[in-house]
Coordinates of C-alpha atoms and ligand atoms in Angstrom, one line a residue:
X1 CA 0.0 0.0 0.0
X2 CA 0.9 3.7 -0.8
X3 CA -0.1 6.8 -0.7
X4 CA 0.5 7.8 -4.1
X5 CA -1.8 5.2 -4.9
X6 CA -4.3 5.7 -2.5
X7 CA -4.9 9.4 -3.3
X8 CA -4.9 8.4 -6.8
X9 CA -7.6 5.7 -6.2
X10 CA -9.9 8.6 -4.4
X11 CA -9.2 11.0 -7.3
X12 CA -10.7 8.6 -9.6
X13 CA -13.9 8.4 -7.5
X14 CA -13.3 5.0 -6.3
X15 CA -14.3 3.5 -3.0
X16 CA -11.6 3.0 -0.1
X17 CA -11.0 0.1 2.4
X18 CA -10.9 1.0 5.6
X19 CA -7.2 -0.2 5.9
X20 CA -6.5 2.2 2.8
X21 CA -8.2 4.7 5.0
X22 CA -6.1 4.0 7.6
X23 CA -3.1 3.8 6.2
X24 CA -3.4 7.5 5.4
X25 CA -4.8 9.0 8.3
X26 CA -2.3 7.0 11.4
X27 CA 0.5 7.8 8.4
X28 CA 0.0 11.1 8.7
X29 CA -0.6 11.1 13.2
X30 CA 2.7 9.3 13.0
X31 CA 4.7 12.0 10.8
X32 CA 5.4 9.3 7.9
X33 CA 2.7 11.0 5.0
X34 CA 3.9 14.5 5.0
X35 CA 1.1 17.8 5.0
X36 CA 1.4 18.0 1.4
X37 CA 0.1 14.3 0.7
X38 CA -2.4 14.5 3.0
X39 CA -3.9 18.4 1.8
X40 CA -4.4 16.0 -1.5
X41 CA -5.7 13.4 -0.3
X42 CA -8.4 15.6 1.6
X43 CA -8.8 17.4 -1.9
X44 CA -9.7 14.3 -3.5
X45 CA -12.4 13.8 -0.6
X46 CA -13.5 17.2 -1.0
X47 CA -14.1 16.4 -4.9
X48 CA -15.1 13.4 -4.8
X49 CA -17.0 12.2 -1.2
X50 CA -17.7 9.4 0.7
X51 CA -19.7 6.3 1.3
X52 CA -21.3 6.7 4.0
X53 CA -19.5 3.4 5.1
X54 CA -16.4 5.4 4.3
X55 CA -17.4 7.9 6.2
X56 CA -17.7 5.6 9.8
X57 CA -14.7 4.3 8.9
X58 CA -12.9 7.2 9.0
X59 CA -14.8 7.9 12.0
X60 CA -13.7 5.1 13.7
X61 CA -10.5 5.2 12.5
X62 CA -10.0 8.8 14.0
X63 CA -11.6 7.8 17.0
X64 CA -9.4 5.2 17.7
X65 CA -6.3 7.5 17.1
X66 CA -6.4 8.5 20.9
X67 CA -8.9 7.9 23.9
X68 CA -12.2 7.9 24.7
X69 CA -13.0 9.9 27.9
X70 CA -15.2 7.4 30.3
X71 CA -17.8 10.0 31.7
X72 CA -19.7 7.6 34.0
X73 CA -18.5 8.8 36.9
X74 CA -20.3 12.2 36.6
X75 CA -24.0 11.9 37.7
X76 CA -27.3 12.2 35.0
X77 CA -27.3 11.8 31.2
X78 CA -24.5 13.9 29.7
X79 CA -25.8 15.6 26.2
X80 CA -23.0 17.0 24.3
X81 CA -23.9 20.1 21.7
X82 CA -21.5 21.0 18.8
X83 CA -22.0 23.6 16.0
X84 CA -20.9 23.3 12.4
X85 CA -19.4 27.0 13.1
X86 CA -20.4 30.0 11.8
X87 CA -19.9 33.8 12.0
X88 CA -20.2 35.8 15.4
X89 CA -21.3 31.9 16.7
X90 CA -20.1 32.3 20.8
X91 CA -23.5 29.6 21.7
X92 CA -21.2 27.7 23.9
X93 CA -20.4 30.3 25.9
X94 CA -23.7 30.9 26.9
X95 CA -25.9 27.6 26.5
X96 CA -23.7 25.5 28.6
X97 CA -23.5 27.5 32.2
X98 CA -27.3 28.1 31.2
X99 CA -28.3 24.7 30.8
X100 CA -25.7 23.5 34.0
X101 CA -27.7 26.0 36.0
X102 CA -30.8 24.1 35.8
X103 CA -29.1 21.2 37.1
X104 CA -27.7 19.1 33.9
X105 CA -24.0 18.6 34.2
X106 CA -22.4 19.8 30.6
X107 CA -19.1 18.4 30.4
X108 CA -17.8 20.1 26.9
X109 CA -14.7 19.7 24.7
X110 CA -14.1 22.4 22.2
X111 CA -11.8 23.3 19.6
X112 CA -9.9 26.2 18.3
X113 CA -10.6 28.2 14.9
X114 CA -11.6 26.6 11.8
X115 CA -12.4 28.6 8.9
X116 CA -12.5 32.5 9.6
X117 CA -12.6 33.2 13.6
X118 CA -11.7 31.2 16.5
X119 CA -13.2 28.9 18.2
X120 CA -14.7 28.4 21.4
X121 CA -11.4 27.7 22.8
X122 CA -9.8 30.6 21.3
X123 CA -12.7 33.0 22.7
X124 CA -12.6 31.8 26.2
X125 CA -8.4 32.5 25.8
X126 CA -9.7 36.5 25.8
X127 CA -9.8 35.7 29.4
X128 CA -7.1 36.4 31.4
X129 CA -5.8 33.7 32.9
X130 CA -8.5 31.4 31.5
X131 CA -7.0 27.7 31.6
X132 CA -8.3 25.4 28.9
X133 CA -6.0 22.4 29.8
X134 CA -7.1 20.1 32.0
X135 CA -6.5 16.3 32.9
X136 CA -9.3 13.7 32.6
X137 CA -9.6 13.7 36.2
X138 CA -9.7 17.1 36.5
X139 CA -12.1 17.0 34.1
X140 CA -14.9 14.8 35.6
X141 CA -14.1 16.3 39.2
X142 CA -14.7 19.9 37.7
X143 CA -18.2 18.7 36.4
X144 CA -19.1 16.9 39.6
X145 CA -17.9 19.7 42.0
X146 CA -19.8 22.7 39.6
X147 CA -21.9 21.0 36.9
X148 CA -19.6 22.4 33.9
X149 CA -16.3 22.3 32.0
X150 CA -15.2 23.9 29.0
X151 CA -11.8 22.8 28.1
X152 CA -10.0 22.4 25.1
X153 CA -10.4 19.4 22.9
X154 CA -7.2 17.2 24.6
X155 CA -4.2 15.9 22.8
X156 CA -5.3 12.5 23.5
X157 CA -9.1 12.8 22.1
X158 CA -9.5 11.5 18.6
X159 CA -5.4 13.3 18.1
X160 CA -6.0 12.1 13.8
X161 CA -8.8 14.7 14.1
X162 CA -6.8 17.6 15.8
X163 CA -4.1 17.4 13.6
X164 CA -6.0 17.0 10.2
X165 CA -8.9 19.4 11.2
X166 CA -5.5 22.2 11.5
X167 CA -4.7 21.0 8.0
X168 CA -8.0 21.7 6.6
X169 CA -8.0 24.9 8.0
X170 CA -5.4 26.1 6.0
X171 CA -5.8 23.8 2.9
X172 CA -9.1 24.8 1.7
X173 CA -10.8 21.4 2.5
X174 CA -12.9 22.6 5.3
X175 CA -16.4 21.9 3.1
X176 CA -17.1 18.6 2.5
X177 CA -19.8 16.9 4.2
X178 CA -17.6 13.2 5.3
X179 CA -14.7 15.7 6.5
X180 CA -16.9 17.8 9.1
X181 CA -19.2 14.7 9.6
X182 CA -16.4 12.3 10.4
X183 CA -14.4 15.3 12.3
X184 CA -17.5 15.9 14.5
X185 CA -18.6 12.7 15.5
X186 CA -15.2 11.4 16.3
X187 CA -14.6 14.1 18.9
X188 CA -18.4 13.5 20.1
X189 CA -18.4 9.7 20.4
X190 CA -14.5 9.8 21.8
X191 CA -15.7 12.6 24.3
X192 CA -18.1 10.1 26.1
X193 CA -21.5 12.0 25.8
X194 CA -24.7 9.8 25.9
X195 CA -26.1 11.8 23.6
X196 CA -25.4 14.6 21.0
X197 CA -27.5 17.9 19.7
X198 CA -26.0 19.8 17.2
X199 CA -26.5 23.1 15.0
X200 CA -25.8 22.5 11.4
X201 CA -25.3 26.2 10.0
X202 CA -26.6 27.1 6.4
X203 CA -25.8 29.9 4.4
X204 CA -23.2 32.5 3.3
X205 CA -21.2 31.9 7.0
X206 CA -21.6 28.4 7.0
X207 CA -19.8 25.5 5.6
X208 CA -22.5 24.3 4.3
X209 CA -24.2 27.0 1.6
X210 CA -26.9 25.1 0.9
X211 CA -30.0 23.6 2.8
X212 CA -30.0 20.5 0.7
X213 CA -26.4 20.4 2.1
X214 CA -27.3 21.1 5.7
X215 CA -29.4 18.0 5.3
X216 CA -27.0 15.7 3.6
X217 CA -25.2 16.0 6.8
X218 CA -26.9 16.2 9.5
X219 CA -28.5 12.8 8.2
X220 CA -25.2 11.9 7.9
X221 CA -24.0 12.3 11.6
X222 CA -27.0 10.8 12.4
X223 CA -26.8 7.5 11.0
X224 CA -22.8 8.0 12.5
X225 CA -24.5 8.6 15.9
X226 CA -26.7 5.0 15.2
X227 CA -23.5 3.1 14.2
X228 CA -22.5 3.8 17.8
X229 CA -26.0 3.7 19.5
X230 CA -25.7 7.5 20.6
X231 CA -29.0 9.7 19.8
X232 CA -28.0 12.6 17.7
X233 CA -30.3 15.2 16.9
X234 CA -29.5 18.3 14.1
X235 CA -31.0 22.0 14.1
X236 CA -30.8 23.6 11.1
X237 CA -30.0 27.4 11.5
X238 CA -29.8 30.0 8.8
X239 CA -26.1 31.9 8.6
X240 CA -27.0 34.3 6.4
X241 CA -25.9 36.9 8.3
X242 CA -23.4 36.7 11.5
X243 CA -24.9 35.6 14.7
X244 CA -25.4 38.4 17.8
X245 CA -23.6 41.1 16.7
X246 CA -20.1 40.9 17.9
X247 CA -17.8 39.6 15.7
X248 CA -13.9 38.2 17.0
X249 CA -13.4 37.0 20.0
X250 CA -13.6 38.8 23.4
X251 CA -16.0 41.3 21.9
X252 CA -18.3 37.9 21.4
X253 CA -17.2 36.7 24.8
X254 CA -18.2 40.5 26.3
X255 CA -21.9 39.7 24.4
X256 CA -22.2 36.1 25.8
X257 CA -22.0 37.4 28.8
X258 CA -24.4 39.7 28.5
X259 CA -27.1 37.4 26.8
X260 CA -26.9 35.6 30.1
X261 CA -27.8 38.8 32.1
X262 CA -30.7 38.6 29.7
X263 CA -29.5 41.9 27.7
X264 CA -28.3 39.7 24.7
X265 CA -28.9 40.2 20.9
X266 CA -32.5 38.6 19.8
X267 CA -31.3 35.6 17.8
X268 CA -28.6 34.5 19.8
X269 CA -30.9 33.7 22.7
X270 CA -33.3 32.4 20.5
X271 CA -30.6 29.7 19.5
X272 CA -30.0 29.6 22.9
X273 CA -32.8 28.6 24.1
X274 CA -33.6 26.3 21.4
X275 CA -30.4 24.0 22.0
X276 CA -30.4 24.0 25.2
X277 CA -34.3 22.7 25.5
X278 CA -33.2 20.0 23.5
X279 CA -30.0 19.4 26.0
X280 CA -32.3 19.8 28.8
X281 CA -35.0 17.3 27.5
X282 CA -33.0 14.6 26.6
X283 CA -30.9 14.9 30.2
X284 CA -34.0 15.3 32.6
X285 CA -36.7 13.3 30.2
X286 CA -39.1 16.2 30.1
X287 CA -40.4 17.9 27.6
X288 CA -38.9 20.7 25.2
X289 CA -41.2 23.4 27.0
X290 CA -41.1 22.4 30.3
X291 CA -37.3 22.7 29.5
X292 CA -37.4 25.9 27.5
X293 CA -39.3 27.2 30.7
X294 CA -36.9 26.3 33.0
X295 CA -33.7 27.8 31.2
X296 CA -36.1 31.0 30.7
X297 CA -36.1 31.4 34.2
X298 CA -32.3 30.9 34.9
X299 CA -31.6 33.6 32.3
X300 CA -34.6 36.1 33.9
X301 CA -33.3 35.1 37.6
X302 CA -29.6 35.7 36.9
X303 CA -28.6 31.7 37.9
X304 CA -27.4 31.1 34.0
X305 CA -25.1 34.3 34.5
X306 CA -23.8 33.4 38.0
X307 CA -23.0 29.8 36.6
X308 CA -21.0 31.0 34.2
X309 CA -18.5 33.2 36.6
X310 CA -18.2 30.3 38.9
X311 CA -17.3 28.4 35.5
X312 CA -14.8 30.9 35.0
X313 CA -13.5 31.6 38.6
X314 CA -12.6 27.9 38.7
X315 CA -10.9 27.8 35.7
X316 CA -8.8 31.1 36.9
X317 CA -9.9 33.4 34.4
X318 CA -11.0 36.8 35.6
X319 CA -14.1 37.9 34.7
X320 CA -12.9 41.8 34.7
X321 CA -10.1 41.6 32.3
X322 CA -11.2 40.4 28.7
X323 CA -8.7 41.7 25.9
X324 CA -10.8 44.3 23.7
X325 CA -8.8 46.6 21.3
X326 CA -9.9 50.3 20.6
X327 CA -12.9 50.9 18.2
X328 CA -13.3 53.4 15.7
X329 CA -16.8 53.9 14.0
X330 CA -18.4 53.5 10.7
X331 CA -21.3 55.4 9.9
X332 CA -23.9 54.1 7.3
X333 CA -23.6 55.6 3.4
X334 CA -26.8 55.8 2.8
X335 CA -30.5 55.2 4.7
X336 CA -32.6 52.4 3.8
X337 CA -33.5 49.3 5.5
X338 CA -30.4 46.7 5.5
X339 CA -31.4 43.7 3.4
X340 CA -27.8 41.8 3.9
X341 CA -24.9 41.3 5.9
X342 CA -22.4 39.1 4.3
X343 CA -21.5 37.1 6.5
X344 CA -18.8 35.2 4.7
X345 CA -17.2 38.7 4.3
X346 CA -17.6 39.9 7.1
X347 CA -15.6 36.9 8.4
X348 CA -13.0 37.1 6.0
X349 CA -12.3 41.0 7.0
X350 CA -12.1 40.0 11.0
X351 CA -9.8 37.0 9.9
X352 CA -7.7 39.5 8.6
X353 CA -7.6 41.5 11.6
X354 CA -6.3 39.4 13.2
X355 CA -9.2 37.6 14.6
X356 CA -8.7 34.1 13.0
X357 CA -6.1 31.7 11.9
X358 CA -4.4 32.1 8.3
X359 CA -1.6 29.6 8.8
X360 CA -2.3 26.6 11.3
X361 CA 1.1 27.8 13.7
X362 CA -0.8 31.6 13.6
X363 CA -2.1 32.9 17.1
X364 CA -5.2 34.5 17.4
X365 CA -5.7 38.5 18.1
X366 CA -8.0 38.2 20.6
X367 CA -9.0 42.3 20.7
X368 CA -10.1 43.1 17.2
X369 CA -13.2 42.1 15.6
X370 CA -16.4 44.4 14.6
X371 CA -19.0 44.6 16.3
X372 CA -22.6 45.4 14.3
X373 CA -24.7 48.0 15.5
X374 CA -28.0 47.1 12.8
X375 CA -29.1 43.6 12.3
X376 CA -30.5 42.6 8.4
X377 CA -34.3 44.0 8.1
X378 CA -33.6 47.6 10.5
X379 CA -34.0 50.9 9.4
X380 CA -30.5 53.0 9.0
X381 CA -30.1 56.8 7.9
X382 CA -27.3 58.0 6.3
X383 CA -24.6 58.9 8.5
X384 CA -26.0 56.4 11.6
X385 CA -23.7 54.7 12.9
X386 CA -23.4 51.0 11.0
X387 CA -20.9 48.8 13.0
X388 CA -17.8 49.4 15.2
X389 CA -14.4 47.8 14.3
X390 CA -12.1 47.5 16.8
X391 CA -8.4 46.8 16.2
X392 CA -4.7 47.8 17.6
X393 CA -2.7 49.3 13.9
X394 CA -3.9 46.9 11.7
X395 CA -4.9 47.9 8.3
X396 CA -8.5 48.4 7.6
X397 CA -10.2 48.7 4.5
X398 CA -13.9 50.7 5.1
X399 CA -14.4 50.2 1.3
X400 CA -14.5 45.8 1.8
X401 CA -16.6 46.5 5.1
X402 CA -19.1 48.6 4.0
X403 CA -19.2 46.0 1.2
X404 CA -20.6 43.1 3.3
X405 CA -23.6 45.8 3.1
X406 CA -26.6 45.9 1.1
X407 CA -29.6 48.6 1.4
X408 CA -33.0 48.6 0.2
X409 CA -36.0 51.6 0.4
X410 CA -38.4 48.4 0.7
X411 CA -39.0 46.9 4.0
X412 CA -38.1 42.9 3.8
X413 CA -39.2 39.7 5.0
X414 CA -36.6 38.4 7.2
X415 CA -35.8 34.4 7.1
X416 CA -36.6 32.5 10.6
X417 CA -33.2 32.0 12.7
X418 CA -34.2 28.0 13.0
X419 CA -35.1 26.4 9.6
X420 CA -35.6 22.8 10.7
X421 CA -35.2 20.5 14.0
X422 CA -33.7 16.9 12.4
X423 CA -34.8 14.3 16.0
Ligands
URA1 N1 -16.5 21.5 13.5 C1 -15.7 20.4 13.6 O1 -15.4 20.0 14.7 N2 -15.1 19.9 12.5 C2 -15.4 20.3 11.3 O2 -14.9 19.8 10.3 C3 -16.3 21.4 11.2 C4 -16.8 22.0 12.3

């Protein structure tokens, strides 16, 4: 067996063995199939797909690159969420002290940036002193002393997918629906959850553009989540325009923490709350609106909020000091109603702050991003202002900004936040 061969057999649309599979993927853990190979041989995946058979193999095999965490010392069903990733998407941040604080342990792994900002991991960085690094037994004891964790994916959890999912990043094979299906369901089933909810983002921020494409692989990960007996279920959420309306990462980890003092931005709570009634459900076998009432009432009674600076406090981060650059502001050009907020662009121009990785070895800026001050569907006049960007000397370009931008003299119908709920 080769690799030459192998990526050769997948660029000709042909079906792969699992040891074929294999042979690539631990090849590349071990250092023997160099980045270049392997950027190919995800290009020829991206091209070309999976099986779905494929596609558990691959699962498996990543799963079985490292350990799987053993959860069953922490008490009560543990339902793990995960989002595809989008623009201005800090849900994490918010859903899991909300749901903890109505009594379901969340025990959650999260990664760092793919595509255009960080990820949960980087955001939670902004933090000074925030640790991310933990033990496994650190791990479980920090969900059985406080209810919650949030700690970085570690080196040992499905390593295949660390590694490759940092090569994708930077090798334009983040969008294909076996790469993030495989990717997310190895990290999920290695993690130990019972069972999984996750947000499949469509649209112009999303991987996935399409909604026939949101529902290739969500039905995907679901049949993954059968192969292993673990209930999965998908919501489908347009990413049209970014999420909230901060943008980077401690300007969306300064908005998280103000959705959970219940002064947070519409659609973000919304998504929120949907997520986490699911969570809640599945954990204390209730129903969605008993559930959706209870979280209500931690985010109106401040419990959600408090949760999440004991969640913080224990992990030594400090509440007060979260890095935020200097913002200037940019007024609108002209008044209408705004019928578009590119997303996609809007990502690319925060990556370029700073905000997200270009280069797998990059750090993240944590202080820049931009934060919106209209949502798609509001009325601006010329001259109001249209969003903040904050940033430390780097270059900004108004022009590509105010291009994300599109106005209209006719009011619109705006899409629904939550297109479908896959159970
Ligand atoms: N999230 C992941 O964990 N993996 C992907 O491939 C995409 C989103």
């Amino acid at each position: 067996m080769n690799s030459i061969e192998i990526i050769t057999k997948k660029k000709n649309k042909l079906q792969l063995t699992k040891e074929e599979i294999a042979f690539m993927v631990n090849g590349y853990v071990s250092g023997d199939i160099p980045d270049y190979q392997m950027s190919a041989f995800l290009m020829s995946i991206v091209c070309n797909g999976m099986t779905i058979a494929e596609t558990i193999d691959l699962t498996d095999i990543m799963i079985q690159s490292g350990e799987t965490i053993d959860l069953s010392e922490i008490k009560g069903k543990i339902v793990d969420k995960h989002s595809t990733g989008g623009i201005g998407d800090k849900t994490t941040i918010v859903l899991a002290p909300l749901v903890a604080s109505v009594g379901v342990n969340v025990a959650k792994m999260s990664g760092r940036g793919l595509g255009v900002t960080g990820g949960t991991i980087d955001k939670l960085e902004s933090i000074h002193g925030f640790q991310v690094e933990t033990t496994k037994e650190e791990f479980v004891k920090q969900v059985n002393q406080i209810g919650v964790a949030i700690m970085s994916q570690t080196g040992n959890v499905a390593p295949a997918d660390k590694k490759i999912y940092a090569l994708r990043d930077v090798s334009g094979t983040t969008e294909s629906i076996p790469l993030v299906a495989s990717s997310i369901m190895s990290k999920k089933i290695a993690s130990g959850a019972d069972a999984i909810v996750l947000d499949v983002k469509v649209g112009s921020g999303a991987l996935m553009k399409t909604i026939e494409d949101a529902h290739a692989l969500a039905h995907c990960m679901i049949e993954i989540g059968a192969h292993y007996k673990k209930p999965v279920k998908c919501v489908l959420t347009n990413m049209d325009e970014p999420l909230g309306y901060a943008i980077g990462n401690g300007i969306e980890v300064i908005e998280s923490i103000e959705t959970l003092k219940g002064n947070g931005p519409k659609d973000l709570e919304e998504l929120v709350l949907t997520l986490g009634s699911l969570m809640v459900s599945i954990a204390l076998d209730c129903s969605k609106e008993k559930a959706s009432e209870m979280l209500q009432e931690s985010l109106k009674n401040g419990k959600g909020y408090d949760k999440l600076k004991e969640l913080i406090a224990y992990q030594k981060g400090d509440i007060n000091q979260i890095e935020q650059d200097p913002y200037i502001s940019i007024k609108s050009p002209e008044s209408g109603f705004v019928t578009k907020i590119d997303a996609n662009q809007i990502g690319e121009v925060v990556k370029k702050l700073g905000a997200g990785r270009m280069k797998k070895e990059d750090s993240i800026d944590h202080g820049v991003g931009i934060r919106l001050s209209v949502k798609v569907g509001d009325f601006v006049l010329e001259n109001e202002e249209l969003l903040r960007v904050y940033f430390d000397g780097q270059d900004v370009s108004v022009q590509e900004i105010l291009d994300c931008f599109t106005f209209s003299q006719d009011v619109i119908e705006k899409q629904p936040l939550i297109l479908e709920i896959i159970e």
